[in-house]
JSON list of C-alpha atoms in Angstrom, two decimals:
[
{"chain": "W", "resi": 1, "resn": "MET", "atom": "CA", "xyz": [87.00, 30.58, 20.85]},
{"chain": "W", "resi": 2, "resn": "LEU", "atom": "CA", "xyz": [83.51, 28.97, 20.55]},
{"chain": "W", "resi": 3, "resn": "GLN", "atom": "CA", "xyz": [82.87, 25.92, 21.45]},
{"chain": "W", "resi": 4, "resn": "LYS", "atom": "CA", "xyz": [80.08, 23.69, 19.79]},
{"chain": "W", "resi": 5, "resn": "LYS", "atom": "CA", "xyz": [79.26, 19.58, 20.15]},
{"chain": "W", "resi": 6, "resn": "ILE", "atom": "CA", "xyz": [78.72, 17.93, 17.41]},
{"chain": "W", "resi": 7, "resn": "CYS", "atom": "CA", "xyz": [76.60, 13.68, 18.07]},
{"chain": "W", "resi": 8, "resn": "MET", "atom": "CA", "xyz": [77.47, 11.55, 15.25]},
{"chain": "W", "resi": 9, "resn": "ILE", "atom": "CA", "xyz": [73.99, 9.69, 15.23]},
{"chain": "W", "resi": 10, "resn": "GLY", "atom": "CA", "xyz": [72.68, 6.54, 13.25]},
{"chain": "W", "resi": 11, "resn": "ALA", "atom": "CA", "xyz": [72.65, 2.64, 12.97]},
{"chain": "W", "resi": 12, "resn": "PHE", "atom": "CA", "xyz": [75.85, 0.14, 13.48]},
{"chain": "W", "resi": 13, "resn": "ALA", "atom": "CA", "xyz": [77.99, -0.30, 11.33]},
{"chain": "W", "resi": 14, "resn": "THR", "atom": "CA", "xyz": [77.00, 3.29, 9.23]},
{"chain": "W", "resi": 15, "resn": "GLY", "atom": "CA", "xyz": [80.36, 4.04, 9.51]},
{"chain": "W", "resi": 16, "resn": "LYS", "atom": "CA", "xyz": [80.98, 6.93, 11.66]},
{"chain": "W", "resi": 17, "resn": "THR", "atom": "CA", "xyz": [83.95, 6.50, 14.36]},
{"chain": "W", "resi": 18, "resn": "SER", "atom": "CA", "xyz": [85.00, 6.18, 10.66]},
{"chain": "W", "resi": 19, "resn": "LEU", "atom": "CA", "xyz": [84.46, 9.05, 9.53]},
{"chain": "W", "resi": 20, "resn": "ILE", "atom": "CA", "xyz": [85.70, 11.45, 12.79]},
{"chain": "W", "resi": 21, "resn": "SER", "atom": "CA", "xyz": [88.49, 9.29, 12.63]},
{"chain": "W", "resi": 22, "resn": "ARG", "atom": "CA", "xyz": [89.42, 10.92, 8.50]},
{"chain": "W", "resi": 23, "resn": "PHE", "atom": "CA", "xyz": [88.10, 13.99, 9.47]},
{"chain": "W", "resi": 24, "resn": "VAL", "atom": "CA", "xyz": [90.31, 14.80, 11.99]},
{"chain": "W", "resi": 25, "resn": "HIS", "atom": "CA", "xyz": [93.14, 12.08, 11.74]},
{"chain": "W", "resi": 26, "resn": "SER", "atom": "CA", "xyz": [92.72, 11.61, 8.28]},
{"chain": "W", "resi": 27, "resn": "ILE", "atom": "CA", "xyz": [93.28, 7.69, 8.25]},
{"chain": "W", "resi": 28, "resn": "PHE", "atom": "CA", "xyz": [91.24, 4.84, 7.74]},
{"chain": "W", "resi": 29, "resn": "SER", "atom": "CA", "xyz": [91.24, 1.71, 8.86]},
{"chain": "W", "resi": 30, "resn": "GLU", "atom": "CA", "xyz": [89.37, -1.29, 7.44]},
{"chain": "W", "resi": 31, "resn": "LYS", "atom": "CA", "xyz": [89.29, -2.43, 10.84]},
{"chain": "W", "resi": 32, "resn": "TYR", "atom": "CA", "xyz": [85.33, -2.76, 12.37]},
{"chain": "W", "resi": 33, "resn": "HIS", "atom": "CA", "xyz": [85.16, -2.11, 16.18]},
{"chain": "W", "resi": 34, "resn": "THR", "atom": "CA", "xyz": [82.05, -1.67, 17.30]},
{"chain": "W", "resi": 35, "resn": "THR", "atom": "CA", "xyz": [82.20, 1.92, 19.92]},
{"chain": "W", "resi": 36, "resn": "VAL", "atom": "CA", "xyz": [81.10, 1.18, 23.56]},
{"chain": "W", "resi": 37, "resn": "GLY", "atom": "CA", "xyz": [79.72, 4.22, 24.78]},
{"chain": "W", "resi": 38, "resn": "VAL", "atom": "CA", "xyz": [80.89, 7.13, 23.12]},
{"chain": "W", "resi": 39, "resn": "LYS", "atom": "CA", "xyz": [84.02, 8.10, 22.16]},
{"chain": "W", "resi": 40, "resn": "ILE", "atom": "CA", "xyz": [84.80, 11.51, 22.28]},
{"chain": "W", "resi": 41, "resn": "ASP", "atom": "CA", "xyz": [87.68, 13.15, 19.40]},
{"chain": "W", "resi": 42, "resn": "LYS", "atom": "CA", "xyz": [88.55, 17.17, 19.06]},
{"chain": "W", "resi": 43, "resn": "LYS", "atom": "CA", "xyz": [88.69, 19.22, 15.73]},
{"chain": "W", "resi": 44, "resn": "ILE", "atom": "CA", "xyz": [89.72, 22.94, 15.39]},
{"chain": "W", "resi": 45, "resn": "LEU", "atom": "CA", "xyz": [87.23, 24.71, 12.40]},
{"chain": "W", "resi": 46, "resn": "ASP", "atom": "CA", "xyz": [87.71, 28.42, 10.84]},
{"chain": "W", "resi": 47, "resn": "ILE", "atom": "CA", "xyz": [84.17, 29.29, 9.69]},
{"chain": "W", "resi": 48, "resn": "GLU", "atom": "CA", "xyz": [83.21, 32.86, 8.50]},
{"chain": "W", "resi": 49, "resn": "GLU", "atom": "CA", "xyz": [86.41, 34.13, 10.48]},
{"chain": "W", "resi": 50, "resn": "ASN", "atom": "CA", "xyz": [85.05, 32.04, 14.17]},
{"chain": "W", "resi": 51, "resn": "LYS", "atom": "CA", "xyz": [87.05, 29.87, 15.12]},
{"chain": "W", "resi": 52, "resn": "LEU", "atom": "CA", "xyz": [85.27, 26.74, 16.31]},
{"chain": "W", "resi": 53, "resn": "ASN", "atom": "CA", "xyz": [86.20, 23.93, 17.97]},
{"chain": "W", "resi": 54, "resn": "LEU", "atom": "CA", "xyz": [83.82, 20.69, 17.56]},
{"chain": "W", "resi": 55, "resn": "ILE", "atom": "CA", "xyz": [83.94, 18.51, 21.15]},
{"chain": "W", "resi": 56, "resn": "LEU", "atom": "CA", "xyz": [82.61, 14.59, 18.69]},
{"chain": "W", "resi": 57, "resn": "TRP", "atom": "CA", "xyz": [80.70, 12.82, 19.77]},
{"chain": "W", "resi": 58, "resn": "ASP", "atom": "CA", "xyz": [81.06, 8.87, 18.36]},
{"chain": "W", "resi": 59, "resn": "LEU", "atom": "CA", "xyz": [77.65, 7.73, 19.90]},
{"chain": "W", "resi": 60, "resn": "TYR", "atom": "CA", "xyz": [77.61, 3.57, 19.91]},
{"chain": "W", "resi": 61, "resn": "GLY", "atom": "CA", "xyz": [75.38, 2.21, 17.32]},
{"chain": "W", "resi": 62, "resn": "GLU", "atom": "CA", "xyz": [72.05, 1.56, 18.01]},
{"chain": "W", "resi": 63, "resn": "ASP", "atom": "CA", "xyz": [70.57, -1.45, 17.31]},
{"chain": "W", "resi": 64, "resn": "GLU", "atom": "CA", "xyz": [67.61, -3.86, 17.98]},
{"chain": "W", "resi": 65, "resn": "PHE", "atom": "CA", "xyz": [69.77, -4.53, 20.82]},
{"chain": "W", "resi": 66, "resn": "GLN", "atom": "CA", "xyz": [70.84, -1.67, 22.44]},
{"chain": "W", "resi": 67, "resn": "LYS", "atom": "CA", "xyz": [69.25, 2.33, 22.07]},
{"chain": "W", "resi": 68, "resn": "ILE", "atom": "CA", "xyz": [71.52, 5.08, 22.12]},
{"chain": "W", "resi": 69, "resn": "ARG", "atom": "CA", "xyz": [70.98, 7.25, 25.84]},
{"chain": "W", "resi": 70, "resn": "MET", "atom": "CA", "xyz": [68.75, 10.38, 24.78]},
{"chain": "W", "resi": 71, "resn": "SER", "atom": "CA", "xyz": [71.04, 12.09, 28.03]},
{"chain": "W", "resi": 72, "resn": "TYR", "atom": "CA", "xyz": [74.41, 12.48, 25.72]},
{"chain": "W", "resi": 73, "resn": "LEU", "atom": "CA", "xyz": [72.52, 14.36, 23.53]},
{"chain": "W", "resi": 74, "resn": "ARG", "atom": "CA", "xyz": [72.05, 16.52, 26.08]},
{"chain": "W", "resi": 75, "resn": "GLY", "atom": "CA", "xyz": [73.67, 20.11, 25.42]},
{"chain": "W", "resi": 76, "resn": "CYS", "atom": "CA", "xyz": [74.23, 18.86, 21.58]},
{"chain": "W", "resi": 77, "resn": "ALA", "atom": "CA", "xyz": [74.63, 22.12, 18.90]},
{"chain": "W", "resi": 78, "resn": "GLY", "atom": "CA", "xyz": [74.01, 19.86, 16.26]},
{"chain": "W", "resi": 79, "resn": "TYR", "atom": "CA", "xyz": [73.92, 16.25, 13.77]},
{"chain": "W", "resi": 80, "resn": "LEU", "atom": "CA", "xyz": [74.59, 13.83, 12.00]},
{"chain": "W", "resi": 81, "resn": "LEU", "atom": "CA", "xyz": [72.26, 11.07, 11.29]},
{"chain": "W", "resi": 82, "resn": "VAL", "atom": "CA", "xyz": [75.12, 8.49, 9.62]},
{"chain": "W", "resi": 83, "resn": "VAL", "atom": "CA", "xyz": [73.34, 6.05, 6.79]},
{"chain": "W", "resi": 84, "resn": "ASP", "atom": "CA", "xyz": [74.94, 3.52, 5.06]},
{"chain": "W", "resi": 85, "resn": "GLY", "atom": "CA", "xyz": [73.68, 2.92, 1.54]},
{"chain": "W", "resi": 86, "resn": "THR", "atom": "CA", "xyz": [74.20, -0.24, 1.40]},
{"chain": "W", "resi": 87, "resn": "ARG", "atom": "CA", "xyz": [72.12, -1.25, 3.92]},
{"chain": "W", "resi": 88, "resn": "ARG", "atom": "CA", "xyz": [68.14, -0.12, 3.55]},
{"chain": "W", "resi": 89, "resn": "ASN", "atom": "CA", "xyz": [67.21, -0.88, 7.03]},
{"chain": "W", "resi": 90, "resn": "THR", "atom": "CA", "xyz": [69.79, 2.97, 8.10]},
{"chain": "W", "resi": 91, "resn": "LEU", "atom": "CA", "xyz": [67.83, 5.35, 6.83]},
{"chain": "W", "resi": 92, "resn": "GLU", "atom": "CA", "xyz": [65.00, 3.54, 8.70]},
{"chain": "W", "resi": 93, "resn": "LYS", "atom": "CA", "xyz": [66.41, 4.02, 12.21]},
{"chain": "W", "resi": 94, "resn": "ALA", "atom": "CA", "xyz": [67.74, 7.34, 10.73]},
{"chain": "W", "resi": 95, "resn": "PHE", "atom": "CA", "xyz": [64.21, 8.43, 10.51]},
{"chain": "W", "resi": 96, "resn": "ASP", "atom": "CA", "xyz": [63.57, 6.93, 14.02]},
{"chain": "W", "resi": 97, "resn": "LEU", "atom": "CA", "xyz": [65.97, 8.30, 15.53]},
{"chain": "W", "resi": 98, "resn": "GLN", "atom": "CA", "xyz": [65.56, 11.84, 13.84]},
{"chain": "W", "resi": 99, "resn": "THR", "atom": "CA", "xyz": [62.23, 12.28, 15.54]},
{"chain": "W", "resi": 100, "resn": "ARG", "atom": "CA", "xyz": [63.41, 10.99, 18.81]},
{"chain": "W", "resi": 101, "resn": "VAL", "atom": "CA", "xyz": [66.50, 13.48, 18.82]},
{"chain": "W", "resi": 102, "resn": "GLU", "atom": "CA", "xyz": [64.04, 16.13, 17.83]},
{"chain": "W", "resi": 103, "resn": "ASP", "atom": "CA", "xyz": [61.34, 15.40, 20.70]},
{"chain": "W", "resi": 104, "resn": "ALA", "atom": "CA", "xyz": [64.01, 14.70, 23.35]},
{"chain": "W", "resi": 105, "resn": "ILE", "atom": "CA", "xyz": [66.85, 17.77, 22.56]},
{"chain": "W", "resi": 106, "resn": "GLY", "atom": "CA", "xyz": [64.59, 20.21, 20.33]},
{"chain": "W", "resi": 107, "resn": "LYS", "atom": "CA", "xyz": [64.41, 21.15, 16.32]},
{"chain": "W", "resi": 108, "resn": "VAL", "atom": "CA", "xyz": [68.95, 21.82, 16.33]},
{"chain": "W", "resi": 109, "resn": "PRO", "atom": "CA", "xyz": [70.58, 21.86, 13.17]},
{"chain": "W", "resi": 110, "resn": "PHE", "atom": "CA", "xyz": [71.36, 17.87, 10.97]},
{"chain": "W", "resi": 111, "resn": "ILE", "atom": "CA", "xyz": [72.38, 17.06, 8.37]},
{"chain": "W", "resi": 112, "resn": "LEU", "atom": "CA", "xyz": [71.96, 13.69, 7.16]},
{"chain": "W", "resi": 113, "resn": "VAL", "atom": "CA", "xyz": [74.72, 11.29, 6.14]},
{"chain": "W", "resi": 114, "resn": "MET", "atom": "CA", "xyz": [74.73, 8.44, 2.81]},
{"chain": "W", "resi": 115, "resn": "ASN", "atom": "CA", "xyz": [77.78, 6.78, 3.52]},
{"chain": "W", "resi": 116, "resn": "LYS", "atom": "CA", "xyz": [79.77, 4.26, 1.63]},
{"chain": "W", "resi": 117, "resn": "TRP", "atom": "CA", "xyz": [79.28, 6.41, -1.40]},
{"chain": "W", "resi": 118, "resn": "ASP", "atom": "CA", "xyz": [82.72, 4.89, -2.92]},
{"chain": "W", "resi": 119, "resn": "ILE", "atom": "CA", "xyz": [80.54, 1.43, -3.69]},
{"chain": "W", "resi": 120, "resn": "THR", "atom": "CA", "xyz": [76.80, 2.01, -5.23]},
{"chain": "W", "resi": 121, "resn": "ASP", "atom": "CA", "xyz": [76.45, -0.23, -6.62]},
{"chain": "W", "resi": 122, "resn": "GLU", "atom": "CA", "xyz": [76.40, -1.40, -3.44]},
{"chain": "W", "resi": 123, "resn": "TRP", "atom": "CA", "xyz": [73.78, 0.29, -2.98]},
{"chain": "W", "resi": 124, "resn": "GLU", "atom": "CA", "xyz": [70.03, -1.11, -1.19]},
{"chain": "W", "resi": 125, "resn": "ILE", "atom": "CA", "xyz": [68.77, 3.03, -1.49]},
{"chain": "W", "resi": 126, "resn": "GLU", "atom": "CA", "xyz": [67.40, 4.80, -5.14]},
{"chain": "W", "resi": 127, "resn": "PRO", "atom": "CA", "xyz": [68.74, 8.97, -6.05]},
{"chain": "W", "resi": 128, "resn": "ALA", "atom": "CA", "xyz": [64.27, 8.29, -5.37]},
{"chain": "W", "resi": 129, "resn": "GLU", "atom": "CA", "xyz": [64.41, 7.86, -1.63]},
{"chain": "W", "resi": 130, "resn": "ILE", "atom": "CA", "xyz": [67.09, 10.14, -1.51]},
{"chain": "W", "resi": 131, "resn": "ASP", "atom": "CA", "xyz": [65.32, 12.84, -3.82]},
{"chain": "W", "resi": 132, "resn": "ASP", "atom": "CA", "xyz": [62.17, 12.50, -1.85]},
{"chain": "W", "resi": 133, "resn": "VAL", "atom": "CA", "xyz": [64.17, 13.33, 1.90]},
{"chain": "W", "resi": 134, "resn": "ILE", "atom": "CA", "xyz": [65.57, 16.46, 0.53]},
{"chain": "W", "resi": 135, "resn": "GLU", "atom": "CA", "xyz": [62.03, 17.92, -1.15]},
{"chain": "W", "resi": 136, "resn": "LYS", "atom": "CA", "xyz": [61.94, 16.98, 2.82]},
{"chain": "W", "resi": 137, "resn": "GLY", "atom": "CA", "xyz": [64.10, 20.50, 3.18]},
{"chain": "W", "resi": 138, "resn": "TRP", "atom": "CA", "xyz": [66.60, 18.18, 5.01]},
{"chain": "W", "resi": 139, "resn": "THR", "atom": "CA", "xyz": [69.85, 18.37, 4.20]},
{"chain": "W", "resi": 140, "resn": "VAL", "atom": "CA", "xyz": [71.84, 15.43, 2.29]},
{"chain": "W", "resi": 141, "resn": "ILE", "atom": "CA", "xyz": [75.02, 14.93, 2.31]},
{"chain": "W", "resi": 142, "resn": "LYS", "atom": "CA", "xyz": [77.08, 11.86, 0.08]},
{"chain": "W", "resi": 143, "resn": "THR", "atom": "CA", "xyz": [80.22, 10.87, 1.45]},
{"chain": "W", "resi": 144, "resn": "SER", "atom": "CA", "xyz": [82.85, 7.98, 1.39]},
{"chain": "W", "resi": 145, "resn": "ALA", "atom": "CA", "xyz": [85.34, 7.64, 4.76]},
{"chain": "W", "resi": 146, "resn": "LYS", "atom": "CA", "xyz": [87.56, 5.55, 2.42]},
{"chain": "W", "resi": 147, "resn": "ASN", "atom": "CA", "xyz": [88.67, 8.16, 0.12]},
{"chain": "W", "resi": 148, "resn": "GLY", "atom": "CA", "xyz": [86.98, 11.26, 1.87]},
{"chain": "W", "resi": 149, "resn": "LEU", "atom": "CA", "xyz": [84.88, 12.03, 0.00]},
{"chain": "W", "resi": 150, "resn": "GLY", "atom": "CA", "xyz": [82.09, 14.81, 1.21]},
{"chain": "W", "resi": 151, "resn": "VAL", "atom": "CA", "xyz": [83.80, 14.54, 4.66]},
{"chain": "W", "resi": 152, "resn": "GLU", "atom": "CA", "xyz": [85.14, 18.26, 5.44]},
{"chain": "W", "resi": 153, "resn": "GLU", "atom": "CA", "xyz": [81.91, 19.11, 3.40]},
{"chain": "W", "resi": 154, "resn": "ILE", "atom": "CA", "xyz": [80.11, 17.51, 6.19]},
{"chain": "W", "resi": 155, "resn": "PHE", "atom": "CA", "xyz": [81.23, 19.15, 8.87]},
{"chain": "W", "resi": 156, "resn": "GLN", "atom": "CA", "xyz": [81.89, 22.44, 7.39]},
{"chain": "W", "resi": 157, "resn": "THR", "atom": "CA", "xyz": [77.95, 22.23, 6.35]},
{"chain": "W", "resi": 158, "resn": "LEU", "atom": "CA", "xyz": [76.88, 21.71, 10.25]},
{"chain": "W", "resi": 159, "resn": "ALA", "atom": "CA", "xyz": [79.17, 24.42, 11.02]},
{"chain": "W", "resi": 160, "resn": "LYS", "atom": "CA", "xyz": [77.24, 26.42, 9.56]},
{"chain": "W", "resi": 161, "resn": "LYS", "atom": "CA", "xyz": [75.05, 25.77, 10.22]},
{"chain": "W", "resi": 162, "resn": "ILE", "atom": "CA", "xyz": [75.35, 26.19, 13.80]},
{"chain": "W", "resi": 163, "resn": "LEU", "atom": "CA", "xyz": [76.80, 29.17, 13.32]},
{"chain": "W", "resi": 164, "resn": "ASP", "atom": "CA", "xyz": [73.28, 30.24, 11.48]},
{"chain": "W", "resi": 165, "resn": "CYS", "atom": "CA", "xyz": [71.06, 29.46, 14.37]}
]
């Protein structure tokens, strides 16, 4: 069985932990719990006749006081760059993080995850901004950890990208 390390990266409170909880345990909690350091989960996927053991590294969210340690990314086969659509600054943070990650570990597959799609009426990010990112060649998937929309898809899509490398 293949084993691949996947990192969840983004600003604080974008829903990284909630996405993993929905994917691994099929649960969602309204309570916010700050991730301290790294939380690691595992899930096995069947992808194109391969069993793939995903080791999911949920990294603490970056904010003005705390920067993500790039050493946590060592050995990472791919990552999910998570944005909270209700906070435009999380998209700007994602662009910065993507550049820093690429500088640290090189080009590896990633997906820009536009989370909190269940509350689009509160979104600060315009559809045109998402279109601009797609035009750059990035894979963008809209998700909701709360109702499960797109959650399985982000992990399946990233796993396929990793296997195709």
